[in-house]
Tab-separated table of C-alpha atoms and ligand atoms in Angstrom:
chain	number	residue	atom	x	y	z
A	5	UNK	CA	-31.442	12.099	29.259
A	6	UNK	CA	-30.021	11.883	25.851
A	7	UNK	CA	-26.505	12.411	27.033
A	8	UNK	CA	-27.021	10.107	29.306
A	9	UNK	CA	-27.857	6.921	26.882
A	10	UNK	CA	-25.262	8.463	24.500
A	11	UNK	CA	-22.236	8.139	27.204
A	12	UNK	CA	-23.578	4.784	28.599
A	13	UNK	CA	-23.417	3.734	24.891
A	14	UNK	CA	-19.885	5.171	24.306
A	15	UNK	CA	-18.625	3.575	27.696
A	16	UNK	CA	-19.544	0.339	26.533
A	17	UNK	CA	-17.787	0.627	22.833
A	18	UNK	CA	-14.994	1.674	25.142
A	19	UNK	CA	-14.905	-1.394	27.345
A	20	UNK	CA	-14.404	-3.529	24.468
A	21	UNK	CA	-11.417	-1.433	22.676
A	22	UNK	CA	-13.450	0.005	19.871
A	23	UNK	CA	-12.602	3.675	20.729
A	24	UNK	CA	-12.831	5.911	17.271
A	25	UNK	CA	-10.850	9.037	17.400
A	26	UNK	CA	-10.397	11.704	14.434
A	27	UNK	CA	-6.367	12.311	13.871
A	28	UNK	CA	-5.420	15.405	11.748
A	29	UNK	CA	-3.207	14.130	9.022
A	30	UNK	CA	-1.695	16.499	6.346
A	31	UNK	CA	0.102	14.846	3.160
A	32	UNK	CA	3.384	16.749	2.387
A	33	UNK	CA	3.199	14.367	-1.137
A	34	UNK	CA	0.769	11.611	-1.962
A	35	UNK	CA	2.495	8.607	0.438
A	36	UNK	CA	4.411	10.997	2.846
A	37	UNK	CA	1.918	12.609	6.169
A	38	UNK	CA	2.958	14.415	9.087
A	39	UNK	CA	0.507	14.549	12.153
A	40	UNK	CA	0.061	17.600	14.312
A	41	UNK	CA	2.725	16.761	16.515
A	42	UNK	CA	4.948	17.237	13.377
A	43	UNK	CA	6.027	13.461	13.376
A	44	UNK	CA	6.100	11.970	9.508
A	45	UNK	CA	5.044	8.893	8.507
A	46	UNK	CA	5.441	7.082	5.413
A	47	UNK	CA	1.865	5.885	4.157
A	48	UNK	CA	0.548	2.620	2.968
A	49	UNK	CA	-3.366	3.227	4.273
A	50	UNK	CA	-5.192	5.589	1.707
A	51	UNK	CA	-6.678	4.915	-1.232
A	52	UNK	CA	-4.690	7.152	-3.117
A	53	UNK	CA	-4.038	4.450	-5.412
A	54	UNK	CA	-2.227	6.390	-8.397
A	55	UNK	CA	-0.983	8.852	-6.192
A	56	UNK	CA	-2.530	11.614	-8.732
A	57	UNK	CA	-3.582	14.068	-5.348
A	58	UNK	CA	-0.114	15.430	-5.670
A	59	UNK	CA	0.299	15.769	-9.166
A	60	UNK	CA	0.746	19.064	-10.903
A	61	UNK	CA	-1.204	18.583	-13.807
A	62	UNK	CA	-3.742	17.674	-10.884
A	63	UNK	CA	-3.551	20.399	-8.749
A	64	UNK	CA	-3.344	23.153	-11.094
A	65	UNK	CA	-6.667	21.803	-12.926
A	66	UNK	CA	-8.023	22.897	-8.806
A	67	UNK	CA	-6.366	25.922	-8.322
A	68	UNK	CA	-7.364	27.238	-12.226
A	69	UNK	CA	-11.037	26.244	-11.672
A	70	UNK	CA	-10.927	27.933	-8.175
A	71	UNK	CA	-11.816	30.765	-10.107
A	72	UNK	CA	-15.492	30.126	-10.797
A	73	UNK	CA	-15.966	30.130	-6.730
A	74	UNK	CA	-15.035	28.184	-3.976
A	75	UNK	CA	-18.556	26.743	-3.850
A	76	UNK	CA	-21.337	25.469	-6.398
A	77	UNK	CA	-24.139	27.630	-5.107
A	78	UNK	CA	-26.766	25.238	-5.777
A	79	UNK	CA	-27.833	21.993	-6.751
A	80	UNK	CA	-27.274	20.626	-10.687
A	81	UNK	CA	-30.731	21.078	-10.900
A	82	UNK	CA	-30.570	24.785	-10.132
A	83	UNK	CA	-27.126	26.980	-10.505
A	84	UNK	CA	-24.697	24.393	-9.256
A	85	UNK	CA	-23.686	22.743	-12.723
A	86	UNK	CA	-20.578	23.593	-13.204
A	87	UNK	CA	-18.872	23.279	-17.159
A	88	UNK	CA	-16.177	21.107	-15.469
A	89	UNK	CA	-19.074	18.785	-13.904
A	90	UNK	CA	-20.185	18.078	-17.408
A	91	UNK	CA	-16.793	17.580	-18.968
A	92	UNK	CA	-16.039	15.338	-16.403
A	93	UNK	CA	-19.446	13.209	-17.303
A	94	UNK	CA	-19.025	12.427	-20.665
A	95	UNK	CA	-15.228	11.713	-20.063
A	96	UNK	CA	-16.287	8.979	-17.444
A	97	UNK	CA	-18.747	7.491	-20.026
A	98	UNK	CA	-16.490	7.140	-22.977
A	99	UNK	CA	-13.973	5.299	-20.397
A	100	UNK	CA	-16.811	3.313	-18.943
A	101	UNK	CA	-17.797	2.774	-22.582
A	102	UNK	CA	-21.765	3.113	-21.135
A	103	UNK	CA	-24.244	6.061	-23.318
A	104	UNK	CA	-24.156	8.487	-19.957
A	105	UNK	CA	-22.619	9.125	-16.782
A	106	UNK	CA	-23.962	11.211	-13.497
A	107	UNK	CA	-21.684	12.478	-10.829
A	108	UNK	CA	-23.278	12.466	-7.338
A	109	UNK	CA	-21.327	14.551	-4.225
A	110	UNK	CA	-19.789	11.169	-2.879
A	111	UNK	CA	-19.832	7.635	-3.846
A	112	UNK	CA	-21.980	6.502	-0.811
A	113	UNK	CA	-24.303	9.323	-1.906
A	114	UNK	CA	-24.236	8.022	-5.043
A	115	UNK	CA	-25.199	4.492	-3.768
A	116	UNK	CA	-27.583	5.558	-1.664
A	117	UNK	CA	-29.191	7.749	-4.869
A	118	UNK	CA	-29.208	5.231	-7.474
A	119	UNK	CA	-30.657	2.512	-4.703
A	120	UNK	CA	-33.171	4.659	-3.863
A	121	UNK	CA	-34.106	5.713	-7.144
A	122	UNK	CA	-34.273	2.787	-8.602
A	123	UNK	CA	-35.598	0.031	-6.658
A	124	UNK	CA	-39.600	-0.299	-5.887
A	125	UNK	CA	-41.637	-2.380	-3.775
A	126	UNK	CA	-41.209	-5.639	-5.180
A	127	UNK	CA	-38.016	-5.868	-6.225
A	128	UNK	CA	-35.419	-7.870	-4.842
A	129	UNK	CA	-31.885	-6.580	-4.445
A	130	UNK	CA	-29.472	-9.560	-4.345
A	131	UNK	CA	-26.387	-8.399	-2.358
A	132	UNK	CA	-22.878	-10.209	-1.527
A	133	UNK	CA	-22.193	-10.085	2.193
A	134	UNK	CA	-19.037	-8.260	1.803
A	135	UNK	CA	-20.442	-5.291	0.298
A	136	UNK	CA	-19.718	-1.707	1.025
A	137	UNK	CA	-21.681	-0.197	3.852
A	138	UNK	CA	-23.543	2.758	1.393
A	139	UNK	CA	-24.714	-0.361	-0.905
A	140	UNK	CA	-26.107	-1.832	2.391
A	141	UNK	CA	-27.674	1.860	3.449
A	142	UNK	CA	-28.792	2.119	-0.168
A	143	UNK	CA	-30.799	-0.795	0.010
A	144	UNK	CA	-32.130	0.172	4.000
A	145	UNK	CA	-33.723	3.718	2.659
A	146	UNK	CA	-35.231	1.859	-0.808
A	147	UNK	CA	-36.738	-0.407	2.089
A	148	UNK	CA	-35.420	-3.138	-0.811
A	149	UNK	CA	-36.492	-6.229	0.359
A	150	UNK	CA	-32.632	-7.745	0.214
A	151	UNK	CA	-31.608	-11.089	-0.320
A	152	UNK	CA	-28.172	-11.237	0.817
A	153	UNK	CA	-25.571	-14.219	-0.486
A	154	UNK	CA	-22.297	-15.736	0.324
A	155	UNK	CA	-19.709	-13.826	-0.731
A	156	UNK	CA	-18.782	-13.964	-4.134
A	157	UNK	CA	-20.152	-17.738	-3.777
A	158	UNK	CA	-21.734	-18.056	-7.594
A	159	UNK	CA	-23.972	-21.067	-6.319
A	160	UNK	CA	-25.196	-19.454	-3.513
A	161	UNK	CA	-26.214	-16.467	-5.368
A	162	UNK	CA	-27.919	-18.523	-8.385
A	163	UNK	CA	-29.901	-20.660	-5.072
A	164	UNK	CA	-31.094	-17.392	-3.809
A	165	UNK	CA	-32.493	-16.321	-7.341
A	166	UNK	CA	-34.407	-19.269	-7.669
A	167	UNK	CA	-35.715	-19.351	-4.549
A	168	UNK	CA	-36.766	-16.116	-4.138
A	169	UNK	CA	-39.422	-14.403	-5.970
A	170	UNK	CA	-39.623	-10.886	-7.079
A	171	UNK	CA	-43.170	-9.413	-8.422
A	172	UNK	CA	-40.683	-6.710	-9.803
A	173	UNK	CA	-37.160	-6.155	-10.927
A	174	UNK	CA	-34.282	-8.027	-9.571
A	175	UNK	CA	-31.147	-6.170	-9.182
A	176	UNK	CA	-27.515	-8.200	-8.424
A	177	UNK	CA	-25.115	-5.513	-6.813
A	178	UNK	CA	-21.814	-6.264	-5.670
A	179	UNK	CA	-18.116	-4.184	-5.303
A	180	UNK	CA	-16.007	-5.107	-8.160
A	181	UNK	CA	-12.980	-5.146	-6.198
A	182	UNK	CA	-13.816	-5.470	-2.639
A	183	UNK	CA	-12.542	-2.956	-0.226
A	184	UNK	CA	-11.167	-5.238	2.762
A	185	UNK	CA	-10.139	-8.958	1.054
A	186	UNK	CA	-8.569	-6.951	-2.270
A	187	UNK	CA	-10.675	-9.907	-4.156
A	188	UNK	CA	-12.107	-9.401	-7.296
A	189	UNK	CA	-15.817	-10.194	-8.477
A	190	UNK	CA	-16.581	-13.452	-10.394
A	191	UNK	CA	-17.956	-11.077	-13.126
A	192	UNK	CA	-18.089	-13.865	-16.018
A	193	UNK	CA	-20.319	-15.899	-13.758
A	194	UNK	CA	-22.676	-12.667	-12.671
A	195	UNK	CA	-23.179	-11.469	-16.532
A	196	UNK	CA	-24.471	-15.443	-16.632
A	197	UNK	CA	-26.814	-15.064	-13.756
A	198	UNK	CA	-27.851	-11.677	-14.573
A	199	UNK	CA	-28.900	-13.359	-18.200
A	200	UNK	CA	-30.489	-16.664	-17.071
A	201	UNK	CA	-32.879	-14.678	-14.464
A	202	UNK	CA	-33.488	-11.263	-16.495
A	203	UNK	CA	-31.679	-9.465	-13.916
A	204	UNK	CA	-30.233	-5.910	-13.648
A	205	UNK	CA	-26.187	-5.908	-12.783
A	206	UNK	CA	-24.812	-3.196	-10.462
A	207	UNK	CA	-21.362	-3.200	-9.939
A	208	UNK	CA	-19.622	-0.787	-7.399
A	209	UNK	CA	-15.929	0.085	-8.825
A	210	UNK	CA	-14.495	2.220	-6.378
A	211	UNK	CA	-11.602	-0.136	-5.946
A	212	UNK	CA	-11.714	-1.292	-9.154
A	213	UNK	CA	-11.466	2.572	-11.213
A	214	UNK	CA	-7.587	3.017	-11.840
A	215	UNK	CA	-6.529	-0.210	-10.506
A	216	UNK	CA	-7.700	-3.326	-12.410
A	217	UNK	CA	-8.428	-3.645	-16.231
A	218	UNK	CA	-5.550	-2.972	-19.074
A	219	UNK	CA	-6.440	0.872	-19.424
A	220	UNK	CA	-7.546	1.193	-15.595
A	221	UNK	CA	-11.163	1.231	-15.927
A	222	UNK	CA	-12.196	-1.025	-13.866
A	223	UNK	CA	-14.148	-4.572	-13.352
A	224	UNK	CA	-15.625	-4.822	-17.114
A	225	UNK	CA	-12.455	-4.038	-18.819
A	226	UNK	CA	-10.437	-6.438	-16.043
A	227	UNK	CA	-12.447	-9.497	-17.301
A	228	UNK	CA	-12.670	-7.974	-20.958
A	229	UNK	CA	-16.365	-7.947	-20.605
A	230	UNK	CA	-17.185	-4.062	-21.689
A	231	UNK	CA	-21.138	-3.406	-21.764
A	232	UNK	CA	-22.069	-6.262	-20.102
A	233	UNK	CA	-22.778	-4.358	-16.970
A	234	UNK	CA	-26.010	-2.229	-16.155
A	235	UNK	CA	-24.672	0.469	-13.414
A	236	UNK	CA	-21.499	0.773	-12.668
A	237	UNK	CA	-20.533	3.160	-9.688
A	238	UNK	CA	-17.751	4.737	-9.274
A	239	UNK	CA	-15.938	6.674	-6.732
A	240	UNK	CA	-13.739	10.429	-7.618
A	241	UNK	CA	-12.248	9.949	-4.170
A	242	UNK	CA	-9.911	7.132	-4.393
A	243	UNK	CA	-7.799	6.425	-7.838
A	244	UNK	CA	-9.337	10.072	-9.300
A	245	UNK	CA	-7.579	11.819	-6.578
A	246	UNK	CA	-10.563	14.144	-5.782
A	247	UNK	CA	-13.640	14.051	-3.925
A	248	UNK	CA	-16.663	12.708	-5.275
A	249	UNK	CA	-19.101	10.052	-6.770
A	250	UNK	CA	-20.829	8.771	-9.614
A	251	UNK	CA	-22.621	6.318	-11.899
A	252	UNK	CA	-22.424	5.255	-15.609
A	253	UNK	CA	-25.258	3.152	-17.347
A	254	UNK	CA	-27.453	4.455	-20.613
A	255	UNK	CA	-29.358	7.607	-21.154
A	256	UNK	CA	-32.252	6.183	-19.799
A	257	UNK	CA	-31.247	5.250	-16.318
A	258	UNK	CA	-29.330	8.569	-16.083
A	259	UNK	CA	-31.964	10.635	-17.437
A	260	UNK	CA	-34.441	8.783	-14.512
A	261	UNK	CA	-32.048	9.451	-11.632
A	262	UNK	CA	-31.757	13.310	-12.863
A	263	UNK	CA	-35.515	13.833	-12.803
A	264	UNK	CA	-36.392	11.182	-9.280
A	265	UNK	CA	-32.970	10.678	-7.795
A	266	UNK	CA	-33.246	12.567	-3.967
A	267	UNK	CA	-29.444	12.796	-3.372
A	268	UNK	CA	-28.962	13.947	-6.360
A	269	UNK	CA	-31.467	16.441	-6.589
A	270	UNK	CA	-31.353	17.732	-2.772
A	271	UNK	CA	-27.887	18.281	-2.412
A	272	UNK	CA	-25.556	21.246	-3.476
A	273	UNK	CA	-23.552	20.350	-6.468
A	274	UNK	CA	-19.694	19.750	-6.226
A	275	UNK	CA	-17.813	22.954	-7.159
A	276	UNK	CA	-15.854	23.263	-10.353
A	277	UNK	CA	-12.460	23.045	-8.736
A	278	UNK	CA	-12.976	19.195	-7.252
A	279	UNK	CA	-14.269	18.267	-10.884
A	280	UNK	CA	-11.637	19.764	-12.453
A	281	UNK	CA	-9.472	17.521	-10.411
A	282	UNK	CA	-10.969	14.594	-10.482
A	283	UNK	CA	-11.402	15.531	-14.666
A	284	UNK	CA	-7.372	16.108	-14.694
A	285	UNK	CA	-6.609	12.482	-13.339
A	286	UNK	CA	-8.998	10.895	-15.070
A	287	UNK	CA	-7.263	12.164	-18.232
A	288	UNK	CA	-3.396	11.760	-17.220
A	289	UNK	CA	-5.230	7.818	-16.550
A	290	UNK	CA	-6.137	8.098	-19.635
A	291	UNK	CA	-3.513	9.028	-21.337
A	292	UNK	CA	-0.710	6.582	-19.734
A	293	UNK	CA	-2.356	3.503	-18.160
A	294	UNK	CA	0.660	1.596	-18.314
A	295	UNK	CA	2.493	4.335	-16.627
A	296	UNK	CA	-0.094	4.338	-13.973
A	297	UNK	CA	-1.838	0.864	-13.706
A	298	UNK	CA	0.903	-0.863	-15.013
A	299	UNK	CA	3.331	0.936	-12.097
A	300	UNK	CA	0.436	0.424	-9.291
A	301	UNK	CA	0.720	-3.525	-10.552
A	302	UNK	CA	4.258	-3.682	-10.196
A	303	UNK	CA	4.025	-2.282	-6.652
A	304	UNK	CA	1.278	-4.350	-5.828
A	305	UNK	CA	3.007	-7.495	-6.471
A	306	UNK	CA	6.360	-6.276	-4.983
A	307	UNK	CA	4.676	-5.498	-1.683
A	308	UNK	CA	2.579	-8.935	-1.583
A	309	UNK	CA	6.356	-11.428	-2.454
A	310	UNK	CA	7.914	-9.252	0.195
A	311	UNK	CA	5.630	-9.694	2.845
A	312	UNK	CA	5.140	-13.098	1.898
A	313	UNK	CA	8.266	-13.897	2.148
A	314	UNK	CA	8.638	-12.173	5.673
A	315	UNK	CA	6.370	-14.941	6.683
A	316	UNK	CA	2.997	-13.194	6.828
A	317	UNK	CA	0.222	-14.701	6.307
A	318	UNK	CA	-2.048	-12.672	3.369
A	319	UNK	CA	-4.944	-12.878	1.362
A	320	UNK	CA	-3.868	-13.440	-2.338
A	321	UNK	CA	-5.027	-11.627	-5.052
A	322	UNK	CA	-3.430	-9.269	-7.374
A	323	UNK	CA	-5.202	-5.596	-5.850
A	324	UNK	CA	-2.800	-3.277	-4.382
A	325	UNK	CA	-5.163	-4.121	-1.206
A	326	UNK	CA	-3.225	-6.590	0.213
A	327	UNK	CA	-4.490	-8.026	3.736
A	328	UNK	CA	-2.082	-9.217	6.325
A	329	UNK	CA	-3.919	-11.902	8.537
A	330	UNK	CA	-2.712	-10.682	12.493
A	331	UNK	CA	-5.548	-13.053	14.668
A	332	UNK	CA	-6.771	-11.151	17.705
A	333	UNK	CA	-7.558	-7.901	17.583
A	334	UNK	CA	-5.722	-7.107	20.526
A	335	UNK	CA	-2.561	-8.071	18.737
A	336	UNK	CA	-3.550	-6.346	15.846
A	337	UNK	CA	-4.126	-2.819	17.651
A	338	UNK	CA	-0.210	-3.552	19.052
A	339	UNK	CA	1.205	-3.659	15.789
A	340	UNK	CA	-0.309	-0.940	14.488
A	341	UNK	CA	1.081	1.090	16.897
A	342	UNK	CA	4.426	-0.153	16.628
A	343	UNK	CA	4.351	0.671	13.220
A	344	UNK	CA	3.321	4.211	13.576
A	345	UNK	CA	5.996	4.642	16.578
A	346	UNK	CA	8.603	3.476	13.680
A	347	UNK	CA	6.804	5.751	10.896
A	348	UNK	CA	4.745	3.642	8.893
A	349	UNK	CA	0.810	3.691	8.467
A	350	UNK	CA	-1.229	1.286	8.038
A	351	UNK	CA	-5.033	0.455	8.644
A	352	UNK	CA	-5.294	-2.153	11.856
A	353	UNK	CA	-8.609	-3.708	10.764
A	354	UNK	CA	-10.726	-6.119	13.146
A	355	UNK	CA	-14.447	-7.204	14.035
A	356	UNK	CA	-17.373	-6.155	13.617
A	357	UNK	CA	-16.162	-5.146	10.111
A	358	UNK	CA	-14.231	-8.263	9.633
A	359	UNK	CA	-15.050	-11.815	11.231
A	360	UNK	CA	-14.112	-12.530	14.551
A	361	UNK	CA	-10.128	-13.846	14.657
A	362	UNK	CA	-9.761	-12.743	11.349
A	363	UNK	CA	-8.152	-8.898	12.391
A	364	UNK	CA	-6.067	-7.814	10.196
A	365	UNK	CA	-3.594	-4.917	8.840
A	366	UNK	CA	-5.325	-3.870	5.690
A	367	UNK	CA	-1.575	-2.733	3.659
A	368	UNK	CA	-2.655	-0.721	0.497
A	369	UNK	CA	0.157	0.504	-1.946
A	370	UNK	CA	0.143	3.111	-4.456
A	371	UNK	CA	1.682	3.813	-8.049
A	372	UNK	CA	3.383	6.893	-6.313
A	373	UNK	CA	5.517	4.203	-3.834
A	374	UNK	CA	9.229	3.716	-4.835
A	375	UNK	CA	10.650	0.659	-4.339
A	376	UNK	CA	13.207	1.510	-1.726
A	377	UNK	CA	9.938	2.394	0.228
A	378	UNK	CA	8.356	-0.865	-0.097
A	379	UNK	CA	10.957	-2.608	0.903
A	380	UNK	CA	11.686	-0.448	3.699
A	381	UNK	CA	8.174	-0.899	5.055
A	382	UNK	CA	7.790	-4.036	4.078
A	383	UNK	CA	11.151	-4.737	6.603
A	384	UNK	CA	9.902	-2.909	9.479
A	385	UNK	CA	6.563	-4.794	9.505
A	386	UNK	CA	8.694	-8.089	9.261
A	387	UNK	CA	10.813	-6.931	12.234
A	388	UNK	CA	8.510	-5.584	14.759
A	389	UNK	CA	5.966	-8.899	13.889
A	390	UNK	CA	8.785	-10.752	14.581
A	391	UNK	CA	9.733	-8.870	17.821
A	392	UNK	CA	6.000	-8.619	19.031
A	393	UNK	CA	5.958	-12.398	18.423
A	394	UNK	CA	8.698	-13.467	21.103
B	425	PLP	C1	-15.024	4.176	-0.710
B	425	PLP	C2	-16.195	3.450	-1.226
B	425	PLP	C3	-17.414	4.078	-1.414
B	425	PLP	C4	-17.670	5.484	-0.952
B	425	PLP	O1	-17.071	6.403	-1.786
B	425	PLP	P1	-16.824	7.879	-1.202
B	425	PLP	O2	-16.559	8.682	-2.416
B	425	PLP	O3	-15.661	7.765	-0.293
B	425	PLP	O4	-18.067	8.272	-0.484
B	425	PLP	C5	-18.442	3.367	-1.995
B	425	PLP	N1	-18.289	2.084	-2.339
B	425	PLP	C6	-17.127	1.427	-2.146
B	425	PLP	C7	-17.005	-0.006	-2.561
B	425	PLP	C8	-16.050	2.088	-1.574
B	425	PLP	O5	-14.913	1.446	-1.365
């Protein structure tokens, strides 16, 4: 019976071209992949955004922490808390400038934990309609009663607050840099909002950590607005070059999701050696943001002239998430396969996660690109658009 449903359900996903499939991909360095037919391709899909999953400094900081097991054994509550796990905690929290910091097992478990934790029966969780699917799950197992606005639209957001009233808290979350325009949130305007209505801010930087701000640390630093935000969550999994989640805020909202969060307390702990990573690139960051940020910049705005002047149409912005407007998403799937038969990755992205004629290749760059490779794929994807186009 069940397999039954579950085919007739997979048949129709089929019929309209949404097929998923799982590819094994190993990286040979941080922007070069071979697949398991052994052909290579040059990468500009991950999120890899420093390119620090390669670096030595990186991957000794894993292989030296290997040594206190392969596993955590247990949850933080129990025999899981590694030293690293710590270290790593009040690192993020100096950078993130906030009293405290929690790491969670992933960032959508760390969404879904602080959500969960936090928000009660009446409270309203204001949410822009481009956020990332574990805010949206978040506020599905709080059963939040959600309020959803226009994205990044200011005056749509500030309608919805006075319109709607909360017997409780109100909470404003939203992605600092969001993960399929590259746009950036209108954070000057939020901290407003958040003030005028005695709101709680919750900003999700997992595009935002080692990519925007002076120093890399995100949305706050970006719009030179440090402590003006109430949670900010982070990812270890992107920029941090390890695997991972968590959330900074003060000692109080960290000390609450220790002693009620579910995720956090029902899961088993991270093992030293992914810390250790993650703790390794968060100090080479650190240490040489201009190296870094300042290099992932550069690339950024390389890729975005060349493409724009190979006549693509893309989103502006200044993220190295730089969206390449294709129309159908028939045409879309077509060049994305052209561009892995010539050797270059990139995400084809199309509805229902972006709007109907809006497909798109999603073209993300790292601080680990040279610029001979930029160009190069920057001149294939001019080329076979050009060729696909006749
Ligand atoms: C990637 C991402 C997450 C999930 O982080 P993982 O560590 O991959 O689970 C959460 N929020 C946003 C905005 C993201 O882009």
């Amino acid at each position: 019976m069940l397999t039954e449903r579950l085919q007739k359900e997979l048949e129709q996903t089929y019929a309209k071209g949404l097929r998923r499939t799982v590819d094994g991909l190993r990286f040979k360095t941080a922007v070069r992949a071979e697949d398991e037919n052994g052909k290579e391709y040059l990468v500009f899909a991950s999120n890899n955004y420093l390119g620090l999953t390669h670096a030595p400094e990186v991957q000794r900081a894993a292989a030296e922490a290997v040594r206190w097991g392969t596993g955590s054994t247990g949850s933080r509550l129990t025999t899981g808390a590694a030293f690293e796990t710590g270290e790593l905690e009040k690192e993020l929290a100096e950078f993130k400038h906030t009293e405290s910091a929690l790491v969670f097992n992933t960032g959508y478990m760390t969404n879904l934990g602080v959500l969960f934790a936090l928000v009660k029966t009446g409270d309203v969780v204001f949410s822009d309609e481009l956020n990332h699917a574990s805010i949206i799950d978040g506020c599905r197992i709080a059963r939040a009663h959600v309020a959803v606005y226009k994205h990044n639209d200011m005056q749509d957001l500030e309608r919805l607050l006075k319109e709607t009233p909360a017997a409780g808290e109100r909470f404003i979350v939203t992605d600092g840099v969001f993960s399929m325009d590259g746009d950036i949130a209108n954070l000057p305007e939020l901290v407003r909002l958040k003030e005028k209505y005695g709101a709680c801010l919750m900003v999700d930087d997992a595009h935002g950590v080692g990519v925007i701000g002076a120093d890399g640390s995100g949305t706050a630093a970006y719009y030179n607005m440090l402590g003006t935000i109430d949670l900010q969550v982070g990812t270890l999994s992107k920029a941090l070059a390890a695997e991972g989640g968590y959330v900074a805020a003060s000692k109080t909202i960290i000390e609450y999701l220790i002693n009620k969060s579910r995720p956090f307390i029902f899961s088993t702990a991270l093992p030293a050696c992914v810390t250790a990573a993650a703790l390794a690139a968060l100090r080479l960051l650190r240490q040489k943001p201009e190296q870094y940020v300042g290099r992932l910049k550069e690339n950024a705005a390389l890729m975005r002239r060349l493409l724009h002047d190979e006549g693509f149409e893309i989103i502006e912005g200044v993220t190295p998430i730089v969206p390449v407007l294709t129309g159908s998403s028939k045409k879309t799937m077509r060049f994305m396969a052209a561009l892995l038969e010539a050797g270059i990755m990139v995400s084809g992205i199309r509805p229902p996660t972006v709007p109907e004629g809006t497909s798109r290749l999603r073209v993300t760059v790292t601080a680990a690109h040279t610029e001979a490779e930029i160009k190069q794929a920057a001149k294939t994807m001019g080329r076979i658009w050009r060729e696909l186009n006749v």
